[in-house]
GROMACS .gro file of C-alpha atoms in nm:
model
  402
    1UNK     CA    1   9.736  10.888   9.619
    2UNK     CA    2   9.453  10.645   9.528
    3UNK     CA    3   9.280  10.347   9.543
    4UNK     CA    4   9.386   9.993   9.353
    5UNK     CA    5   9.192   9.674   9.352
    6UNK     CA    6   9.409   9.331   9.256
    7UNK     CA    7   9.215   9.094   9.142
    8UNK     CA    8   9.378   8.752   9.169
    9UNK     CA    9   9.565   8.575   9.495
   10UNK     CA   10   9.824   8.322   9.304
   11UNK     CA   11  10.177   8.403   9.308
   12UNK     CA   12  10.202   8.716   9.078
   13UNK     CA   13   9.888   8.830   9.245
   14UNK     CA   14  10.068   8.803   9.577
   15UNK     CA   15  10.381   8.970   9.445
   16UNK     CA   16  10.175   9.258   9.348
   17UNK     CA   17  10.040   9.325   9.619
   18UNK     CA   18  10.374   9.314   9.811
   19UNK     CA   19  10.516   9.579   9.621
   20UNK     CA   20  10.176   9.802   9.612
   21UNK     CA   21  10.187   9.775   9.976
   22UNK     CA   22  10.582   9.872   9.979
   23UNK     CA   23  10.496  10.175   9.757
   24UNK     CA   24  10.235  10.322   9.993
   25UNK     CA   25  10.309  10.656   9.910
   26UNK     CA   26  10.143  10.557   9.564
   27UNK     CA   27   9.915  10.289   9.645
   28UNK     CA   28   9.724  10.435   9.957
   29UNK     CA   29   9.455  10.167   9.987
   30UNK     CA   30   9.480   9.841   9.807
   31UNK     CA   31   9.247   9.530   9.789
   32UNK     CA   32   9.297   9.206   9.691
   33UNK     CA   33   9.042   8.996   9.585
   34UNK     CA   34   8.976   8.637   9.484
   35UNK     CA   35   8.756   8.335   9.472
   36UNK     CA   36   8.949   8.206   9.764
   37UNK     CA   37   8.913   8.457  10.004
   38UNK     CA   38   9.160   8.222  10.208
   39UNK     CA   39   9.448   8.346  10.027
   40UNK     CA   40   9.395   8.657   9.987
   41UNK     CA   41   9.403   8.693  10.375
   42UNK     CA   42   9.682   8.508  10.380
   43UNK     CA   43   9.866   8.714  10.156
   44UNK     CA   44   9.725   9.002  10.346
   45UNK     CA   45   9.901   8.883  10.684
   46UNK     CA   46  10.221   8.813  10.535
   47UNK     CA   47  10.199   9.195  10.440
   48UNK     CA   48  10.048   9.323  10.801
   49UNK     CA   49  10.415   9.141  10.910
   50UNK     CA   50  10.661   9.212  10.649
   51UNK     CA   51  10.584   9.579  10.546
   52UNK     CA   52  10.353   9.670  10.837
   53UNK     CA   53  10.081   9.764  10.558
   54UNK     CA   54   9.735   9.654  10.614
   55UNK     CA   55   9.538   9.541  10.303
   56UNK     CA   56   9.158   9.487  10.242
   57UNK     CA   57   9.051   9.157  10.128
   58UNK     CA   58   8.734   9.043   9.967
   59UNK     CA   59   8.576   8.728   9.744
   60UNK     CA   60   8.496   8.744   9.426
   61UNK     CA   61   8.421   8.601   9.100
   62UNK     CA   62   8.547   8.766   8.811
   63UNK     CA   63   8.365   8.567   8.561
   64UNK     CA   64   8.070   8.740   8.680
   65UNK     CA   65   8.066   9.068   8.519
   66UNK     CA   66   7.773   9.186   8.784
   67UNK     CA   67   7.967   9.039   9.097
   68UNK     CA   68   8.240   9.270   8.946
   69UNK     CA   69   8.099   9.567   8.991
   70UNK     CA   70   7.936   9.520   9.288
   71UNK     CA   71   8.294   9.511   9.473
   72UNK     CA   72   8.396   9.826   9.216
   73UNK     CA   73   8.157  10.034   9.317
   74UNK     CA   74   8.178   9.908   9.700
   75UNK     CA   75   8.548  10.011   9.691
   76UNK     CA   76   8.564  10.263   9.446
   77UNK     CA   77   8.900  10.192   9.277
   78UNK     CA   78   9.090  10.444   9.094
   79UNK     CA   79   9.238  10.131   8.895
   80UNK     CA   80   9.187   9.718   8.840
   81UNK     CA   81   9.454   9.525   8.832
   82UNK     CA   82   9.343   9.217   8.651
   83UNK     CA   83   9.641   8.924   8.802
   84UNK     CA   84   9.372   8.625   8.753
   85UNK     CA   85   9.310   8.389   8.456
   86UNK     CA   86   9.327   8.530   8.079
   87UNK     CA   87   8.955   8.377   8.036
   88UNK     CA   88   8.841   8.652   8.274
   89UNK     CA   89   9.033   8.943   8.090
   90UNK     CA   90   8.664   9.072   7.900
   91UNK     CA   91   8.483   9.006   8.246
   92UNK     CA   92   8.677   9.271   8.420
   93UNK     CA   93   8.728   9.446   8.137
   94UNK     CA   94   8.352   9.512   8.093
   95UNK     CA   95   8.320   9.557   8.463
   96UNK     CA   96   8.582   9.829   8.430
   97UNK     CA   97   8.359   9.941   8.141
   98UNK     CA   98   8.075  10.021   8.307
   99UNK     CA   99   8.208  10.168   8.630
  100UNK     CA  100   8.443  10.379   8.439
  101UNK     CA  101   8.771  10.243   8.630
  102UNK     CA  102   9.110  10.255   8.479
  103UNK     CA  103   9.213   9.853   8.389
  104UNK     CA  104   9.542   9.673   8.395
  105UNK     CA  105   9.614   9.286   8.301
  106UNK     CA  106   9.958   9.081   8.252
  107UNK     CA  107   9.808   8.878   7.945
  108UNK     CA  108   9.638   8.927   7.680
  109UNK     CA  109   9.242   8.669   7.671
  110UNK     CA  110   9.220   8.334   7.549
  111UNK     CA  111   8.859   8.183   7.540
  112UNK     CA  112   8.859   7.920   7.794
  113UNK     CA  113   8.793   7.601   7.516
  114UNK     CA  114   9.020   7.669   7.270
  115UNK     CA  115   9.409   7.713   7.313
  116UNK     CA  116   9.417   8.061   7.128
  117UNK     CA  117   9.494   8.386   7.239
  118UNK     CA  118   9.524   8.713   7.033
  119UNK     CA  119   9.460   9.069   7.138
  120UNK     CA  120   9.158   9.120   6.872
  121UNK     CA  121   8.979   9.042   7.194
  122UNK     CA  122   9.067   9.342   7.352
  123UNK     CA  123   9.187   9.548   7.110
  124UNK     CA  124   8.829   9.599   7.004
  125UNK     CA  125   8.751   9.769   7.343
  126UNK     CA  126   8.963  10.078   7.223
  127UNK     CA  127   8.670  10.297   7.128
  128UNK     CA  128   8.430  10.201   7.368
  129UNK     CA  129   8.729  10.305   7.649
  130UNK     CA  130   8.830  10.597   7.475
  131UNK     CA  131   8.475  10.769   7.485
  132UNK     CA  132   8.434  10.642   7.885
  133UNK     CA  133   8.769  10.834   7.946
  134UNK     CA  134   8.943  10.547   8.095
  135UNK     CA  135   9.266  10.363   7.993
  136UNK     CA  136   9.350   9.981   7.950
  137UNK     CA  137   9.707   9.881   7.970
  138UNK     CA  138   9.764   9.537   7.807
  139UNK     CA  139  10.015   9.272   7.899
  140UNK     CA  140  10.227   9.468   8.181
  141UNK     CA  141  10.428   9.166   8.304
  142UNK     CA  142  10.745   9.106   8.198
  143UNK     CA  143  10.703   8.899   7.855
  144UNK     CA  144  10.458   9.041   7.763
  145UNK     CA  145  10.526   9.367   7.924
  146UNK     CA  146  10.931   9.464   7.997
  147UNK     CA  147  10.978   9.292   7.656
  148UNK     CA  148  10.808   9.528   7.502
  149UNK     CA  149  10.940   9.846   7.728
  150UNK     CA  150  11.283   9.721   7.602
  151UNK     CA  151  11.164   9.736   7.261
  152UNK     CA  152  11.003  10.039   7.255
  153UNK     CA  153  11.339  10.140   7.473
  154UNK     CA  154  11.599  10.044   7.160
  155UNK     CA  155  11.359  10.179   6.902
  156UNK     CA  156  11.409  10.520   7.063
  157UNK     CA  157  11.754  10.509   7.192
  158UNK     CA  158  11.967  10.293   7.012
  159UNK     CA  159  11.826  10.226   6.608
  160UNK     CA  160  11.687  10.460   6.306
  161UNK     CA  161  11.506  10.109   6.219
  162UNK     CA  162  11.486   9.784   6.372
  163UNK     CA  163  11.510   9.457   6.189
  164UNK     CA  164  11.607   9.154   6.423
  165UNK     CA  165  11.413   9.085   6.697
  166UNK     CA  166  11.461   8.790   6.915
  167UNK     CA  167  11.320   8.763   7.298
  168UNK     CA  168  11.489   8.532   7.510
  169UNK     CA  169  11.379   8.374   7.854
  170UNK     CA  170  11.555   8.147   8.042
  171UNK     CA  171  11.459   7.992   8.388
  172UNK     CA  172  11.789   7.816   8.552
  173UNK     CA  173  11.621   7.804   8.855
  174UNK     CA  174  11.590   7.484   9.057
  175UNK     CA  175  11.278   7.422   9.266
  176UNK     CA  176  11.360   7.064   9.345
  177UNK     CA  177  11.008   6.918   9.174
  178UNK     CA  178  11.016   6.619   8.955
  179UNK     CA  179  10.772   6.819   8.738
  180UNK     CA  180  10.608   7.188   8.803
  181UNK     CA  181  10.520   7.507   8.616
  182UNK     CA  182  10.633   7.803   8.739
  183UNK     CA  183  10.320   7.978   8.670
  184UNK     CA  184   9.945   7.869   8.631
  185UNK     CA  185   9.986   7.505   8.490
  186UNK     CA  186   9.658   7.544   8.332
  187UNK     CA  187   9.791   7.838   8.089
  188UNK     CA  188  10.182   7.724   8.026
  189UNK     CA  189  10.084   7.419   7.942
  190UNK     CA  190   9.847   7.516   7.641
  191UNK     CA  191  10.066   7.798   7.547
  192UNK     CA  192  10.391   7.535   7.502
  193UNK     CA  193  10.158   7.279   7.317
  194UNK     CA  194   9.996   7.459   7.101
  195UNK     CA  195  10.183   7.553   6.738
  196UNK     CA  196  10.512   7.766   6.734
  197UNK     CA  197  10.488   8.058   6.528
  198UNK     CA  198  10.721   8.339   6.431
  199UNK     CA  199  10.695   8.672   6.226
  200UNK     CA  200  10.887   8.665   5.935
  201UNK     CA  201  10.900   8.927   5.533
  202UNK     CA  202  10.593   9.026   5.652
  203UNK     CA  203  10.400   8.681   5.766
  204UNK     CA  204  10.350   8.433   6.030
  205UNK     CA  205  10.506   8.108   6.017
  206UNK     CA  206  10.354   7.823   6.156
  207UNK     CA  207  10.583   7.527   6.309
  208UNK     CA  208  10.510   7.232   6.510
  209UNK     CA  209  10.524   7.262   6.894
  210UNK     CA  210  10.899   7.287   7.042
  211UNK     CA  211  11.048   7.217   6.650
  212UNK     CA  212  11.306   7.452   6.634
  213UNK     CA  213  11.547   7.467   6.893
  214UNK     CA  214  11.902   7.546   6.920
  215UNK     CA  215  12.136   7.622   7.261
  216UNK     CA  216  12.134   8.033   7.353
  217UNK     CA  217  12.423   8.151   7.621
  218UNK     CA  218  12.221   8.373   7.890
  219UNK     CA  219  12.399   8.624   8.099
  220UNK     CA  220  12.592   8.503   8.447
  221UNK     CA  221  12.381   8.161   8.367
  222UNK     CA  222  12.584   8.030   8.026
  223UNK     CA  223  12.388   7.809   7.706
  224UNK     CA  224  12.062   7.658   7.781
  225UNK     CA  225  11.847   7.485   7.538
  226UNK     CA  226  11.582   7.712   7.392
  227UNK     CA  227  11.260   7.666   7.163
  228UNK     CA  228  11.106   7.884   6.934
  229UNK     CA  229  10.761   7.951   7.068
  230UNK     CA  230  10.457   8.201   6.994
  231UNK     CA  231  10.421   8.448   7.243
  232UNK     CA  232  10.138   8.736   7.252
  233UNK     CA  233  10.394   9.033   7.284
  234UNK     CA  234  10.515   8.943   6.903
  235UNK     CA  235  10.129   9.001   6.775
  236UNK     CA  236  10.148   9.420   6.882
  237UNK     CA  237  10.514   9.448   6.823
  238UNK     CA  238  10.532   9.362   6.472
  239UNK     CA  239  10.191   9.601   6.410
  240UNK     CA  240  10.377   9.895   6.621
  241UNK     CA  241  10.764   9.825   6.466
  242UNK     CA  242  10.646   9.763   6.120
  243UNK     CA  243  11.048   9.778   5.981
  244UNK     CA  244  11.075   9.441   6.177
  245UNK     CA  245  11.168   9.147   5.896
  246UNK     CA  246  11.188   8.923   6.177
  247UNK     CA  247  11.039   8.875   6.540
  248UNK     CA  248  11.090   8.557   6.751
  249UNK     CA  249  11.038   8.443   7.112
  250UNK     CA  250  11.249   8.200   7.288
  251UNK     CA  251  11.186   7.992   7.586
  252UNK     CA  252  11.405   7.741   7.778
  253UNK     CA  253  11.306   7.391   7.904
  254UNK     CA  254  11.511   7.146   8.048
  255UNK     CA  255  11.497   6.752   7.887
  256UNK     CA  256  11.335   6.686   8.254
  257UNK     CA  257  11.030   6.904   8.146
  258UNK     CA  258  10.977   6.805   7.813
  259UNK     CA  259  10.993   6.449   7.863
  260UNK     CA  260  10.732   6.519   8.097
  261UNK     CA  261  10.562   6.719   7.926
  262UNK     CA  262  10.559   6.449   7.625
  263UNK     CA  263  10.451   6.158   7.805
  264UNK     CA  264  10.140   6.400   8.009
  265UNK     CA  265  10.046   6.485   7.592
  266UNK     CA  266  10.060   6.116   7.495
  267UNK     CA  267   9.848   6.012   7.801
  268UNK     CA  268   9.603   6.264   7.695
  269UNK     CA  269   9.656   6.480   7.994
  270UNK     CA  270   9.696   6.802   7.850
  271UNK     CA  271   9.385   6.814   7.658
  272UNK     CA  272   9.110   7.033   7.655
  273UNK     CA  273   8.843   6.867   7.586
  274UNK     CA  274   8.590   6.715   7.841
  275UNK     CA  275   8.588   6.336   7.905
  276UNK     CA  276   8.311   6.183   8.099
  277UNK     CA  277   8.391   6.034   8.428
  278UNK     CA  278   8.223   5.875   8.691
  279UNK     CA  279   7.905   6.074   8.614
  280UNK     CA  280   8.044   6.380   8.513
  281UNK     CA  281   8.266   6.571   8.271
  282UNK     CA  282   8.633   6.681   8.358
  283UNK     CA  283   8.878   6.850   8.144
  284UNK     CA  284   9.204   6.666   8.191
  285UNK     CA  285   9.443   6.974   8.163
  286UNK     CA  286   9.210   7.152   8.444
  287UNK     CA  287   9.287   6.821   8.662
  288UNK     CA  288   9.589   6.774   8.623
  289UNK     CA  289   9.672   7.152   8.733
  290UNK     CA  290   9.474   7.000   9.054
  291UNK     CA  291   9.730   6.743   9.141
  292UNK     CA  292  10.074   6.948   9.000
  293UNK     CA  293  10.235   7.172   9.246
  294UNK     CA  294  10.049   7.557   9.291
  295UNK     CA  295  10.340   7.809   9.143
  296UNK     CA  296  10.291   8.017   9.478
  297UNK     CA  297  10.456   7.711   9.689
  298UNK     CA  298  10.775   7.657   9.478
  299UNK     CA  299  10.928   7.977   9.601
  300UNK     CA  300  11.083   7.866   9.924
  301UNK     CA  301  11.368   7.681   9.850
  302UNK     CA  302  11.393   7.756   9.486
  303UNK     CA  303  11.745   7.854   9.399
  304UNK     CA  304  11.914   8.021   9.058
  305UNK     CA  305  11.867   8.295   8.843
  306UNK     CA  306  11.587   8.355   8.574
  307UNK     CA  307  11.756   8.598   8.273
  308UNK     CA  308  11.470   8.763   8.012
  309UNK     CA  309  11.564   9.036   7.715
  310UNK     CA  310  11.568   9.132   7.373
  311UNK     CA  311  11.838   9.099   7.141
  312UNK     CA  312  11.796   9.285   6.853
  313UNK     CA  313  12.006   9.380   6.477
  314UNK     CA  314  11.937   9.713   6.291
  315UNK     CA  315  12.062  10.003   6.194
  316UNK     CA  316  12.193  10.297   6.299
  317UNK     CA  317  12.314  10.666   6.117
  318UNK     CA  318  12.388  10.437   5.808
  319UNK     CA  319  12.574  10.113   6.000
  320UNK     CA  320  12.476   9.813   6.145
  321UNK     CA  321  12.392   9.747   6.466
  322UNK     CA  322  12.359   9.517   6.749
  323UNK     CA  323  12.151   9.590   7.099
  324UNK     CA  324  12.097   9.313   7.370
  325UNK     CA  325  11.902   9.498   7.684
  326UNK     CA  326  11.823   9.242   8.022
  327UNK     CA  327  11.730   9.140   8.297
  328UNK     CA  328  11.854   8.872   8.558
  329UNK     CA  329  11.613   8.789   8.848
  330UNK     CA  330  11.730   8.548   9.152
  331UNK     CA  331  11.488   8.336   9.288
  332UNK     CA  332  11.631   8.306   9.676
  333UNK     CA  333  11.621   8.708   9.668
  334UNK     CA  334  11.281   8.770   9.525
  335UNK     CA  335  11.191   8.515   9.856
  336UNK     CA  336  11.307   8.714  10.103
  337UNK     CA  337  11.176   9.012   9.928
  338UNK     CA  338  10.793   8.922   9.876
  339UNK     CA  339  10.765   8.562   9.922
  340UNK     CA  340  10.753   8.486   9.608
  341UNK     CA  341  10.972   8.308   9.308
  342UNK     CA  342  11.135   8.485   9.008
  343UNK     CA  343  10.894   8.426   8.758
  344UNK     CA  344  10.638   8.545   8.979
  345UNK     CA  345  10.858   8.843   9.064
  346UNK     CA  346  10.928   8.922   8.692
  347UNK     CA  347  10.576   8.922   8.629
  348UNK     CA  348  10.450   9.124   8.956
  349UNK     CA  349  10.646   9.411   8.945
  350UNK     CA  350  10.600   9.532   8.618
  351UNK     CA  351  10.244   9.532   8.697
  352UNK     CA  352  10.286   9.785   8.956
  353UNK     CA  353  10.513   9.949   8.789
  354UNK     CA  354  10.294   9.998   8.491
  355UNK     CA  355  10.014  10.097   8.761
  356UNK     CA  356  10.261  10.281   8.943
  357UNK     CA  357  10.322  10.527   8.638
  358UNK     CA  358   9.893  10.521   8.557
  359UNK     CA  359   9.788  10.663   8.900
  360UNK     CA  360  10.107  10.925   8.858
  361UNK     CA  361   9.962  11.030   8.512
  362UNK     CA  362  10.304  10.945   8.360
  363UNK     CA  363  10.081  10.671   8.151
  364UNK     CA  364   9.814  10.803   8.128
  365UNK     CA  365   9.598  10.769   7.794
  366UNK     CA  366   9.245  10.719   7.727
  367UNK     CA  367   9.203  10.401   7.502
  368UNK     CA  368   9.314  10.034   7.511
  369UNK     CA  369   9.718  10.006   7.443
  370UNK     CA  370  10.015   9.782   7.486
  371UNK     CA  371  10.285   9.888   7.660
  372UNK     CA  372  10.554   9.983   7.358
  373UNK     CA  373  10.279  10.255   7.290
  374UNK     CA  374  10.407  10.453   7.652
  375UNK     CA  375  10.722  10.615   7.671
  376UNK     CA  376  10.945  10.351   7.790
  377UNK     CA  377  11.193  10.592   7.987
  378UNK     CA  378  10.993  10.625   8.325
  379UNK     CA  379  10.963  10.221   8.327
  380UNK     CA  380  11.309  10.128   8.274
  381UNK     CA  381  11.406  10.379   8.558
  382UNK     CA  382  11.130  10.199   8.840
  383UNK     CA  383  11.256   9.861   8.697
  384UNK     CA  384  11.607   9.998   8.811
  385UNK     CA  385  11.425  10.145   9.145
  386UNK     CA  386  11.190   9.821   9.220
  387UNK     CA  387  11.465   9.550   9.240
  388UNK     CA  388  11.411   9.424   8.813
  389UNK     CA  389  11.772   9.599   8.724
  390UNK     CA  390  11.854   9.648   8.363
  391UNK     CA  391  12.159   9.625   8.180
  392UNK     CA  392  12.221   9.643   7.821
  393UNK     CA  393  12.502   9.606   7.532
  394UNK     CA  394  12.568   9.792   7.232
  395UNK     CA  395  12.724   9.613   6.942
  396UNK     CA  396  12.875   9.257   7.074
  397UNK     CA  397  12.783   8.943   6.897
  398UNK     CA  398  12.419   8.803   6.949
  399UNK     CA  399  12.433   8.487   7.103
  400UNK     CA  400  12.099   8.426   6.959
  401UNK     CA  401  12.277   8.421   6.613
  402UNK     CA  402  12.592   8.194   6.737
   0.00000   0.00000   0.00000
């Protein structure tokens, strides 16, 4: 059916362009590209041997707006998927621009010195893709991304107005590190460090890092410890469900991790800023990513479940009502499926999904949107089909509000 360039080789990247290549029907020539052309090839011949697909690979750097589209128009992509670093989001973006390609991303940009990300960014591109007839899907993992589906899913389905919103992700997984991240460490590290912040009566609130925190039972995993964090998907949501008094996001971290975590921020490791050394300037976050375990090599013997949804209050013909919708990912499966990890997986395959459903035309909009802005019918149904089953329960007690 068409053409899809993947631009990134980590371990979403990879998962994306396992299940591309295992929905060839869809995706009839796919290339992955990279700065390390290494992995991409690598990635490539795990495919040739696990789906008997063959993939094109190819180096690039997406910083480089002209390098960009150079490989665009040497391939001729119906669609980018943009897998790599948030920094490069306007990059490709004005790459995509100018070649008038279709343009997909998993989150939303950050500028590269200052621990901040917001959609203004990219939100500004609307008119400017409108007029070039080409669409930009925003945030099409799974938080952002599913979370938002889910939303979108209960606002039609199950409320006349929604009030309560609380995400909640949980990793129980075990990858038998002392200390990793379980995606880019670069990027989870200044999103957890930064300020907490959380939509409430019609304004943020600002609270320190990791302040509030309370245990949350997950689904087939039990209570885990969970902190209040800011996460990008709240920004569009509260804009697009405007009867929301409340939004929150919820992450888990075990003591492990955050004593880590507090001793790397004491040290100064998890700074920003360049130090001189030796002759030359580092940032200390960018090496200390250097010597911390690469996400894409925790999958192999990492064991346990990873559980993400949205529990939400409202109402309903008059009454109140409760709505929890899910999903539970296991790590040993998603393996054997892709070679890949769970948080990988749960960010992967919503990205093809959300391509998936551009090439069909099922999303298909001129303009720059998020993804509660798309009917979220046809995504719940190929996140039943593409091995992210959902469940969901009507009216039983929020364990976010035990």
């Amino acid at each position: 059916m068409a053409k899809v360039l993947i631009i990134g080789a980590g371990g979403v990247g990879s998962v994306v362009a396992h299940k591309c290549a295992m929905n060839s029907d869809v995706f009839t020539d796919i290339m992955l590209a990279s700065r390390t052309v290494s992995k991409c090839d690598k990635i490539a011949a795990e495919i040739r041997e696990m789906h008997g697909v063959e993939i094109k690979t190819a180096k690039v750097d997406a910083d480089v707006v002209a390098e960009m589209v150079m490989l665009i128009k040497q391939f001729q992509p119906v669609l980018v998927i943009n897998v790599a670093l948030p920094y490069q989001d306007l990059p490709i973006m004005d790459a995509c621009l100018e070649t008038r390609v279709h343009y997909l991303d998993t989150a939303n940009y950050e500028p590269k010195d200052v621990a901040k990300f917001e959609y203004s960014w990219q939100w500004a591109y609307q008119e400017r893709f409108k007029e070039a007839g080409i669409m930009a899907l925003l945030g099409c993992g799974f938080d952002p991304g599913a979370t938002q589906v889910f939303t979108a899913y209960a606002a039609k389905h199950q409320f006349d107005e929604m009030h309560y919103l609380d995400i909640i992700d949980c990793n129980a997984g075990n990858h038998g590190k002392a200390f990793a991240t379980n995606f880019n460490p670069e990027i989870n590290i200044r999103e957890i460090t930064q300020p907490g912040r959380y939509w409430e009566n019609g304004e943020w609130v600002e609270i320190p890092a990791m302040s509030i925190h309370k245990p949350i039972s997950y689904p087939a995993i039990g209570p885990k410890e969970s902190y209040v964090l800011y996460h990008e998907e709240l920004e569009s949501l509260v804009k697009n469900f405007p009867t929301l008094k409340r939004a929150r996001f919820w992450m888990t971290f075990g003591q492990a991790y955050i004593t880590h975590l507090q001793v790397l921020e004491n040290v100064g490791m998890t700074s920003i800023k360049p130090i001189p050394f030796q002759g030359m300037d580092i940032v200390p976050l960018e090496f200390l990513k250097a010597v911390l375990p690469a996400p894409d090599t925790l999958g192999e013997n990492y064991t346990g479940q990873t559980s993400i949804g949205c529990q939400i209050r409202g109402v309903k013909d008059g009454q109140e009502k409760t709505y929890f919708i899910w999903n539970n990912c296991d790590h040993a499966e998603t393996y054997k499926e892709v070679r890949g990890q769970a948080v990988s997986y749960t960010t992967g395959v919503p990205a093809m999904i959300g391509a998936l459903l551009m090439l069909k035309g099922t999303w298909m909009k001129p303009g720059v949107w998020n993804c509660e802005e798309m009917d979220p019918d046809p995504f719940i149904e190929q996140m039943n089909q593409q091995g992210l089953p959902v469940q969901d329960q009507v009216n039983q007690t929020l364990s976010v509000e035990e």
